[in-house]
CSV table of C-alpha atoms and ligand atoms in Angstrom, one decimal:
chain,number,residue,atom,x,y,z
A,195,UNK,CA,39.3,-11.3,-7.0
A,196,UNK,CA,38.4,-11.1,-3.3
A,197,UNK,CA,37.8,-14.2,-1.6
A,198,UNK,CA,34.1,-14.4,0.3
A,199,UNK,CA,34.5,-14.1,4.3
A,200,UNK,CA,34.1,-17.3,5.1
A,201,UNK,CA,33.1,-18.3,8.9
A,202,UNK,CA,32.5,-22.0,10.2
A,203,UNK,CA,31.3,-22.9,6.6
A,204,UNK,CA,29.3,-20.0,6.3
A,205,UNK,CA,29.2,-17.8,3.1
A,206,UNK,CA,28.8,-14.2,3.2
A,207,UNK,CA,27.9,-13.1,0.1
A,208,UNK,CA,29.5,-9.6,-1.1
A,209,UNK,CA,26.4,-7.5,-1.2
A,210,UNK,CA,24.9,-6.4,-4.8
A,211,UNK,CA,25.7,-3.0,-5.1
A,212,UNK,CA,22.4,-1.2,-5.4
A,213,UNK,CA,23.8,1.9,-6.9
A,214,UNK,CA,24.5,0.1,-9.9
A,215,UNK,CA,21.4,-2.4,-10.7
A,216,UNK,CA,17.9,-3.1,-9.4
A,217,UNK,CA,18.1,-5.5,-6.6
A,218,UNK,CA,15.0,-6.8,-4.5
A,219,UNK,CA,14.8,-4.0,-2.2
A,220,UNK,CA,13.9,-1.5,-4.9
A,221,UNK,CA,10.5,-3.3,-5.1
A,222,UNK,CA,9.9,-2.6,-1.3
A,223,UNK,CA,8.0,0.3,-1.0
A,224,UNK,CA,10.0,1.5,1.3
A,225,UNK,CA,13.3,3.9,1.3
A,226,UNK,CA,14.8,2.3,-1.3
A,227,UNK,CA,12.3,2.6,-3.9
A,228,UNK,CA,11.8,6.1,-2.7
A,229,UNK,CA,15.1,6.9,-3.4
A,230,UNK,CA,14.9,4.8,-6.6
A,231,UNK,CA,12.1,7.1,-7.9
A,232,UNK,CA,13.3,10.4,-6.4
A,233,UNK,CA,16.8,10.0,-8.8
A,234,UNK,CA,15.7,8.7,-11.7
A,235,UNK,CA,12.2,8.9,-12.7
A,236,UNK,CA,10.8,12.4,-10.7
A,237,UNK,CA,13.9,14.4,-12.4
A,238,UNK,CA,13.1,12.8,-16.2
A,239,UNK,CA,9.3,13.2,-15.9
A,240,UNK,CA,8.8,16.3,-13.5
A,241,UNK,CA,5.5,18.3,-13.2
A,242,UNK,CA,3.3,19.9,-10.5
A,243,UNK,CA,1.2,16.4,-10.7
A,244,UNK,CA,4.0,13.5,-10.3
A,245,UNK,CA,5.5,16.2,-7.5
A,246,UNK,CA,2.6,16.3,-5.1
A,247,UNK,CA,3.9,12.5,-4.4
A,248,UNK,CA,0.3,11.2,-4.0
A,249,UNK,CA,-1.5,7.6,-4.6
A,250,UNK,CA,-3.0,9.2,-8.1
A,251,UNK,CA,-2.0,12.3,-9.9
A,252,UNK,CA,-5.0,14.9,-10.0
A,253,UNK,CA,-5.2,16.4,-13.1
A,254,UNK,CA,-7.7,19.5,-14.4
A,255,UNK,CA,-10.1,19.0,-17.3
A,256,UNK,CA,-11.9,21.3,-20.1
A,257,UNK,CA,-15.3,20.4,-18.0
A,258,UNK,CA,-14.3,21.6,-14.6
A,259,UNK,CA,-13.9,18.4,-13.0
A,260,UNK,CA,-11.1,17.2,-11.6
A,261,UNK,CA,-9.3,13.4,-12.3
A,262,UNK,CA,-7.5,11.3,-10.3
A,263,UNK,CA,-5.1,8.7,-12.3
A,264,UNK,CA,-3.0,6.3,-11.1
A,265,UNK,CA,-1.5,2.6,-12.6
A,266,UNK,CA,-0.4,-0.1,-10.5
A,267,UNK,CA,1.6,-2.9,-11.5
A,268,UNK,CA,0.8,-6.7,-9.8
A,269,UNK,CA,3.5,-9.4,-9.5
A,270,UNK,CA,2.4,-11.1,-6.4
A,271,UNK,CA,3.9,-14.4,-5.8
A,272,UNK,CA,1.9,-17.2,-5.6
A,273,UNK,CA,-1.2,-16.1,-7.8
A,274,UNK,CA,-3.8,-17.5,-5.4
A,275,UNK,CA,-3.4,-17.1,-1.6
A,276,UNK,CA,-5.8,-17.0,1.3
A,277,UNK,CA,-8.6,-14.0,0.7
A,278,UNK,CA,-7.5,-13.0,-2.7
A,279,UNK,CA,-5.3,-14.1,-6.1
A,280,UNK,CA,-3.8,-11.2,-8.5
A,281,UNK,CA,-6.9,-10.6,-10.6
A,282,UNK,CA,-8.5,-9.0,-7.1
A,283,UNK,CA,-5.2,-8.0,-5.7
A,284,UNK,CA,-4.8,-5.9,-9.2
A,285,UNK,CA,-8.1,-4.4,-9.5
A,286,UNK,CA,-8.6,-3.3,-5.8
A,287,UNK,CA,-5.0,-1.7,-5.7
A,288,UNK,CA,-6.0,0.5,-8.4
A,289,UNK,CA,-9.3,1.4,-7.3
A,290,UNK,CA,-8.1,1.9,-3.4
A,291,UNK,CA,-5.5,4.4,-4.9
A,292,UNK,CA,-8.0,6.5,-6.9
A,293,UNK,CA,-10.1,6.8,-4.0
A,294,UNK,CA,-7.6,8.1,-1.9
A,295,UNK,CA,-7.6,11.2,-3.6
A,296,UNK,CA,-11.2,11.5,-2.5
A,297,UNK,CA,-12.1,10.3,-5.8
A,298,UNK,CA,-15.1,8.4,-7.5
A,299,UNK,CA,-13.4,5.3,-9.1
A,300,UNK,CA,-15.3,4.9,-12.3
A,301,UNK,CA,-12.8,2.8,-15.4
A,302,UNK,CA,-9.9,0.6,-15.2
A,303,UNK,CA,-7.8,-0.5,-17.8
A,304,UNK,CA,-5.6,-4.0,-17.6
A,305,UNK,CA,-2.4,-5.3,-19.7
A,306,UNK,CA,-1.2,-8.7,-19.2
A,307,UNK,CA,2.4,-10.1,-19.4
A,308,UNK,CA,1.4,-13.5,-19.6
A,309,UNK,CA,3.9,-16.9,-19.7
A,310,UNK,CA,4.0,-19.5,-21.8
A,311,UNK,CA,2.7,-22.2,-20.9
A,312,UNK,CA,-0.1,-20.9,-18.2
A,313,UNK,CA,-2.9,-23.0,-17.9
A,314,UNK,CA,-5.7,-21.0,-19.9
A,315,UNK,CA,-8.5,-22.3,-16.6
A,316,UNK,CA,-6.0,-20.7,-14.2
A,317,UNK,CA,-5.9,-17.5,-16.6
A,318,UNK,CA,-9.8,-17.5,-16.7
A,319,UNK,CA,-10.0,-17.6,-12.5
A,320,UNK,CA,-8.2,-15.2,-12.9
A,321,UNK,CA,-10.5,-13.1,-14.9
A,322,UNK,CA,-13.4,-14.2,-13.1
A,323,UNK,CA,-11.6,-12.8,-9.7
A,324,UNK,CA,-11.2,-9.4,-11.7
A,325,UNK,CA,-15.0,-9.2,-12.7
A,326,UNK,CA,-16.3,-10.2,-9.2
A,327,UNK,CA,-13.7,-7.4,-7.7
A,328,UNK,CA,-14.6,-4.6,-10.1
A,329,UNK,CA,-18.7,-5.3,-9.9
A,330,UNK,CA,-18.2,-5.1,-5.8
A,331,UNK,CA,-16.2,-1.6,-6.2
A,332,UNK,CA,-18.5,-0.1,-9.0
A,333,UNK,CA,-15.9,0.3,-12.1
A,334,UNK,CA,-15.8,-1.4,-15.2
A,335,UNK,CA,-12.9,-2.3,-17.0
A,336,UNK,CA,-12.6,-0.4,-20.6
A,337,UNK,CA,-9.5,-1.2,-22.3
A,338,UNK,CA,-7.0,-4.1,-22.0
A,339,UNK,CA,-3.7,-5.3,-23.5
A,340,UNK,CA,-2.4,-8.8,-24.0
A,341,UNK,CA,1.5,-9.7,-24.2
A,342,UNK,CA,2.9,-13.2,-24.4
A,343,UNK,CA,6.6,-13.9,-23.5
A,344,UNK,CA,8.6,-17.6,-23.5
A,345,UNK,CA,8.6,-19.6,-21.1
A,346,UNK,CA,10.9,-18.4,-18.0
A,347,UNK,CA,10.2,-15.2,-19.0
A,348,UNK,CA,7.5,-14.1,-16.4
A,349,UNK,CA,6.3,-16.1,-13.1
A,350,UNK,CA,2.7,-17.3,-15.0
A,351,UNK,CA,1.0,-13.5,-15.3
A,352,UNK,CA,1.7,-10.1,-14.4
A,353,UNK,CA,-1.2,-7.3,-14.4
A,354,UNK,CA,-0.9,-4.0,-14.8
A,355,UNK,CA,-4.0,-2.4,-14.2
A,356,UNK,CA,-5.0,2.0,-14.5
A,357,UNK,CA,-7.8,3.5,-12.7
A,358,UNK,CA,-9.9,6.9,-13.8
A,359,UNK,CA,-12.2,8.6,-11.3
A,360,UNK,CA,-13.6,11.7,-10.8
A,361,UNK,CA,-13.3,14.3,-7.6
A,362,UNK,CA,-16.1,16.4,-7.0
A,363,UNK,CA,-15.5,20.2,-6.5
A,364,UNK,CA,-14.8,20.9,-2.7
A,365,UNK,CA,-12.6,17.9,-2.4
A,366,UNK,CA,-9.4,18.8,-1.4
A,367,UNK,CA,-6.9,15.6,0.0
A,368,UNK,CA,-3.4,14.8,-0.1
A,369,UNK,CA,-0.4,14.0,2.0
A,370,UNK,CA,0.5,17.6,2.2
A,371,UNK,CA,-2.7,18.9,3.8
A,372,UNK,CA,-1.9,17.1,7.5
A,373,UNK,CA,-1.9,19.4,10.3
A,374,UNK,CA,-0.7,19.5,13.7
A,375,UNK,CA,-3.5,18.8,15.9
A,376,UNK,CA,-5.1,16.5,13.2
A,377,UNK,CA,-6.3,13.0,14.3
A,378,UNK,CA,-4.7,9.8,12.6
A,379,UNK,CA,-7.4,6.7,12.4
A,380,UNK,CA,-7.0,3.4,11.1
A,381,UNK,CA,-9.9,1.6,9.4
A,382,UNK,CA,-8.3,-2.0,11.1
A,383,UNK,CA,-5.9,-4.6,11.8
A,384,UNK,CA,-2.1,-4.8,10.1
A,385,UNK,CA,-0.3,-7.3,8.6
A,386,UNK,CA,-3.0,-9.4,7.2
A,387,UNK,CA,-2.1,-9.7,3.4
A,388,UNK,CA,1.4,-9.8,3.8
A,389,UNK,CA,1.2,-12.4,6.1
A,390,UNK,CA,-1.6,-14.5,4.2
A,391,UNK,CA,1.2,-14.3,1.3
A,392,UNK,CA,3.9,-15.6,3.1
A,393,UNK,CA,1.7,-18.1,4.9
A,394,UNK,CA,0.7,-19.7,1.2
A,395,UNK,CA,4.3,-19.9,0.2
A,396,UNK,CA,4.9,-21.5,3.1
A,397,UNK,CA,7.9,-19.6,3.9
A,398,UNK,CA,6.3,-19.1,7.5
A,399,UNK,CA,7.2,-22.7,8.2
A,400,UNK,CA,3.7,-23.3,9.7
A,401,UNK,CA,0.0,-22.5,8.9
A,402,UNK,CA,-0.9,-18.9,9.8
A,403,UNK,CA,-5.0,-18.7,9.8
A,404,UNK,CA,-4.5,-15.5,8.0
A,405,UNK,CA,-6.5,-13.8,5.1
A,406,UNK,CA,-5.8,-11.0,2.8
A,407,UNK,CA,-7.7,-8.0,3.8
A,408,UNK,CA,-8.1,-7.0,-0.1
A,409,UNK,CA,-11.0,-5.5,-1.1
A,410,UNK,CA,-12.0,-2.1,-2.5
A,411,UNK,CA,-12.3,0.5,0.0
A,412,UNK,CA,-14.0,3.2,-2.5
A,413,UNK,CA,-17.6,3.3,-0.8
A,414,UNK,CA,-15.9,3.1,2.7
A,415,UNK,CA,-14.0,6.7,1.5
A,416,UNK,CA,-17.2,7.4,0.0
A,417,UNK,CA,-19.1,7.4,4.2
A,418,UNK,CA,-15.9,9.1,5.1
A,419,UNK,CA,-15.9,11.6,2.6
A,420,UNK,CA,-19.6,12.5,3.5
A,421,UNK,CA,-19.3,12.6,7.0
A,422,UNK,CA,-16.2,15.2,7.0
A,423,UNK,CA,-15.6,18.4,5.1
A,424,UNK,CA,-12.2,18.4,7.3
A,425,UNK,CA,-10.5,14.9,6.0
A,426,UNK,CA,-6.8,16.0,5.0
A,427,UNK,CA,-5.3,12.8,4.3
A,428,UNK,CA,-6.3,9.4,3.0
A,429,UNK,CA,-4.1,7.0,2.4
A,430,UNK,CA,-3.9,2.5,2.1
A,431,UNK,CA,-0.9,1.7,3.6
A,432,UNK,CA,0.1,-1.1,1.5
A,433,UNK,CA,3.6,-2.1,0.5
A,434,UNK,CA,6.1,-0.5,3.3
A,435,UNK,CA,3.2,-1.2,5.9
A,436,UNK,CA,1.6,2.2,8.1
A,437,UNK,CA,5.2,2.9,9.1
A,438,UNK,CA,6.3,3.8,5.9
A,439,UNK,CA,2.7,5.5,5.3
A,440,UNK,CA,3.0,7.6,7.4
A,441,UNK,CA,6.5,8.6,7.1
A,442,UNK,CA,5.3,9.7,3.7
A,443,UNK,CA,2.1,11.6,5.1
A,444,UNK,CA,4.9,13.2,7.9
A,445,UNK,CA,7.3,14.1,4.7
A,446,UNK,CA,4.9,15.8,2.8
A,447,UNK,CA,3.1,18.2,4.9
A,448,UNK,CA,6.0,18.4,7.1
A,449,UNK,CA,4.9,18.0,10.3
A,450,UNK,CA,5.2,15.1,13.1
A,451,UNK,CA,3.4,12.0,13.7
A,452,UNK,CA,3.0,10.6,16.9
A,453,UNK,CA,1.0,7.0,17.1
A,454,UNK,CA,0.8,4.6,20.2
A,455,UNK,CA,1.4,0.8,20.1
A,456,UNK,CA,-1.5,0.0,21.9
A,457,UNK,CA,-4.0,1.7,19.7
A,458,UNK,CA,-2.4,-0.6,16.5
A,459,UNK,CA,-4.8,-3.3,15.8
A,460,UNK,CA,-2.9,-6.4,14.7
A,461,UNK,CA,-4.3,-9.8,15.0
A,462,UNK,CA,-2.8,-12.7,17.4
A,463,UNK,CA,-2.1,-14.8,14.8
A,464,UNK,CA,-0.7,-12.1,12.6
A,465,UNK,CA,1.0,-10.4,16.3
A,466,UNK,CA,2.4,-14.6,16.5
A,467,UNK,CA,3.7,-14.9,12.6
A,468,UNK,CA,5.9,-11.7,12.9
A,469,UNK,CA,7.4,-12.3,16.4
A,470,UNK,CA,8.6,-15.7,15.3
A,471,UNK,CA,10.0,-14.1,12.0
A,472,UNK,CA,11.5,-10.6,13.1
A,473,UNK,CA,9.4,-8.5,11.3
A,474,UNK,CA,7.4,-5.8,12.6
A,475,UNK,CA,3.7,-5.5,11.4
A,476,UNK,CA,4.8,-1.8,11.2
A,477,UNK,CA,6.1,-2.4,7.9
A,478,UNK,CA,4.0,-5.3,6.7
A,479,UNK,CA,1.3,-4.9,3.7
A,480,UNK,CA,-2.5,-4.1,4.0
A,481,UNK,CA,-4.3,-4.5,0.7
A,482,UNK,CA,-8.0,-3.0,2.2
A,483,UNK,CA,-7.1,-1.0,4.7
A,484,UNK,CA,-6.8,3.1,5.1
A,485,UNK,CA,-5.4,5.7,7.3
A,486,UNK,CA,-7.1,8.7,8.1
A,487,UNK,CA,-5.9,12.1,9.1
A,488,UNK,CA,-8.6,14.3,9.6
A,489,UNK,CA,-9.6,18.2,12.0
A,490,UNK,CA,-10.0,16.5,15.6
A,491,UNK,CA,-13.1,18.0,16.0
A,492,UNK,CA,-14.2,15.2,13.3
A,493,UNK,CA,-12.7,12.7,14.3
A,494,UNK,CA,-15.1,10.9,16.3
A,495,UNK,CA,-18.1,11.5,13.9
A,496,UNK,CA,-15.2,10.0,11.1
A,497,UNK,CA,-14.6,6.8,13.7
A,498,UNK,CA,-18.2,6.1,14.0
A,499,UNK,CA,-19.1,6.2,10.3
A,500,UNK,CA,-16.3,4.0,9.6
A,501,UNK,CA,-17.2,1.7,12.1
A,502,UNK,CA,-20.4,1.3,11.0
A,503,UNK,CA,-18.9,0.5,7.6
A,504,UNK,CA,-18.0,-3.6,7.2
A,505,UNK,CA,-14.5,-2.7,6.0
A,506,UNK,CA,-14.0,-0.8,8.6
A,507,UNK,CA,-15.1,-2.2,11.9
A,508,UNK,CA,-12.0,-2.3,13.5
A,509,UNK,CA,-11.3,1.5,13.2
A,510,UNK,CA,-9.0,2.8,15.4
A,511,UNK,CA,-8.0,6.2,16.6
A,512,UNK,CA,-3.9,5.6,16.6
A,513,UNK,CA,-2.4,8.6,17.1
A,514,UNK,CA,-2.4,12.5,16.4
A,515,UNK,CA,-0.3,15.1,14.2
A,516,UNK,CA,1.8,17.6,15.7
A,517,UNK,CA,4.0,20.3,14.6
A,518,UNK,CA,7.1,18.9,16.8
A,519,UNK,CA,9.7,17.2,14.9
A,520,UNK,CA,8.5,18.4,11.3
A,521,UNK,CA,8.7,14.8,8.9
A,522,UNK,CA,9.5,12.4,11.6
A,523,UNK,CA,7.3,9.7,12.9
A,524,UNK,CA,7.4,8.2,16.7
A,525,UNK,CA,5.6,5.4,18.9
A,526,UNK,CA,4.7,5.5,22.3
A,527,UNK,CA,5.4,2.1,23.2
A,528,UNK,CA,3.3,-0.1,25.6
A,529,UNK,CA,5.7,0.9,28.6
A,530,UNK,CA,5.8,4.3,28.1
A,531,UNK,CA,9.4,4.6,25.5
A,532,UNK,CA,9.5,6.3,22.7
A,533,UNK,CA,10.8,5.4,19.5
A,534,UNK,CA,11.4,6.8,16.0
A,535,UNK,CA,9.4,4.8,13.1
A,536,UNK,CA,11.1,5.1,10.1
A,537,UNK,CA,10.5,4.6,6.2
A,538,UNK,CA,11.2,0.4,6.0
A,539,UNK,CA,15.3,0.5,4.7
A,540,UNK,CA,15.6,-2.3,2.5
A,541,UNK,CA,13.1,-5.2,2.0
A,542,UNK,CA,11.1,-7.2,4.5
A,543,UNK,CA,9.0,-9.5,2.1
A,544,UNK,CA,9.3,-9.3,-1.7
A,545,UNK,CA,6.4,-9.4,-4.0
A,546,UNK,CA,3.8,-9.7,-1.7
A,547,UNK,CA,1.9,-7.7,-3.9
B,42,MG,MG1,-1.5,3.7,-2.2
């Protein structure tokens, strides 16, 4: 057996092989668990739907209108953090995805993993968070499973939540409709729930004045949706951050991003929390947030609707599409560089959602 490099006292660990058992970065969001579902879950399951590579599957029906589907599941860490808890964290995730496909978010359904030993008045907070969520985005919750396991077994609850909605005929969005000349807008700041998270486990090792931006952006996309015939993409850039977003959105319809620094709204405190800790808000989560690629010649009529929406008064114009460098992402920094963005490689902050 190999002895672990050891230097001044120091351990390096022999890394986990990742080619041969989950490890943490799988759960990132970022290339890892693309390449995680692109090898062993695309090829087993395969069908026009799954390949698209969207936030829900859109699927035909007998009646004419289209569904969007999606399923989420929720194993944030701690349950309750500043602006949110799992029970809103699991019902806005689903219904944010739904809408992305320009879809009306109408019935959830939620299963529980719960742990042995969870306090029944935390469990009912819970439940209470999930009510108040779904009445504010307009969906009610149909059909639910409960599981118990020992002890040990699961960190208090998980939720796994699906979401139905309808699209209305005309609607036509996905990552692969971008198109060079489009205009990429952001409904506001970045970094805010991943950075409330870490905050309440105080991993930070101060007090960030932080809140998660969760909340249910399907009557925001609803204003958007109305105002613009000529919306290609919508998209929440949660786990992976708008870096990894948008190397998706640049992957799909295989053309090039380009986005400047100084457009990307990110909050002092949230600017402050990822300086001191290395990470870049590029690849941190948003739980209420969307991007927006849309014709330019909407794009100001698309700004000014959202900013006239709560959720998204910090709308941003951030950058443009472009037919140079086909499924590559860059940033024009503050001084005038240039740099490739790409998907997040590994993990920055595990389950932070
Ligand atoms: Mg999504």
């Amino acid at each position: 057996m190999t002895e672990p490099t050891t230097m001044q006292g120091a351990v390096c660990p022999i890394p986990l092989s990742h080619d041969e058992q989950i490890v943490m970065g799988h759960g990132s969001g970022g290339k890892m668990s693309h390449d995680l579902i692109a090898k062993y879950f695309t090829p087993a399951f395969d069908n026009p739907v799954l390949r698209a590579g969207d936030d829900a599957g859109v699927v035909p029906t007998q009646v004419g209108a289209r569904l969007a589907i999606s399923t989420d599941s929720h194993v944030v860490t701690p349950l309750f953090f500043p602006g949110g808890d799992i029970g809103r964290l699991s019902v806005c995730g689903t219904v944010n995805d739904v809408a992305m496909m320009g879809a009306t978010p109408l019935y959830l359904t939620a299963g529980f993993i719960l742990e042995e030993g969870l306090q029944l008045a935390l469990l009912a907070r819970v439940i209470e968070s999930m009510r108040a969520a779904a009445a504010e985005a307009g969906v009610q919750i149909v059909a639910g499973d409960t599981k118990v396991v020992q002890r040990g077994k699961a960190d208090g609850l998980y939720i796994t939540t699906t979401g139905v909605g309808t699209i209305q005929a005309g609607v036509a969005i996905g990552g692969a409709r971008a198109q060079p000349g489009d205009i990429v807008i952001l409904s506001g700041t970045i970094g805010d729930h991943g950075i409330a998270v870490l905050s309440a486990r105080g991993d930070l090792g101060f007090e960030a004045e932080v809140q998660s931006d969760i909340a249910p952006l399907n009557h925001l996309i609803a204003q958007i949706i109305a105002t613009s015939e000529r919306v290609h993409v919508l998209r929440d850039p949660t786990r992976g951050g708008v870096g990894t977003t948008l190397n998706e959105i640049a992957r799909q319809s295989q053309t090039g991003i380009v986005i400047r620094e100084d457009a990307l709204p990110v909050r002092p405190a949230v600017a402050a929390a990822c300086e001191i800790l290395g990470f870049d808000p590029l690849y941190v989560a948003n739980e209420g947030k969307v991007i927006v690629v849309v014709a330019r010649q909407d794009a100001e009529q698309v700004l000014a609707a959202m900013r006239a929406h709560p959720l998204g008064a910090d709308a941003a114009i951030i950058g443009a599409v472009v037919a140079e460098h086909p499924g590559k992402v860059y940033l024009r920094s503050r001084i005038g560089g240039r740099r490739v963005v790409d998907l997040l490689s590994g993990e920055q902050l595990p389950r932070i959602c």
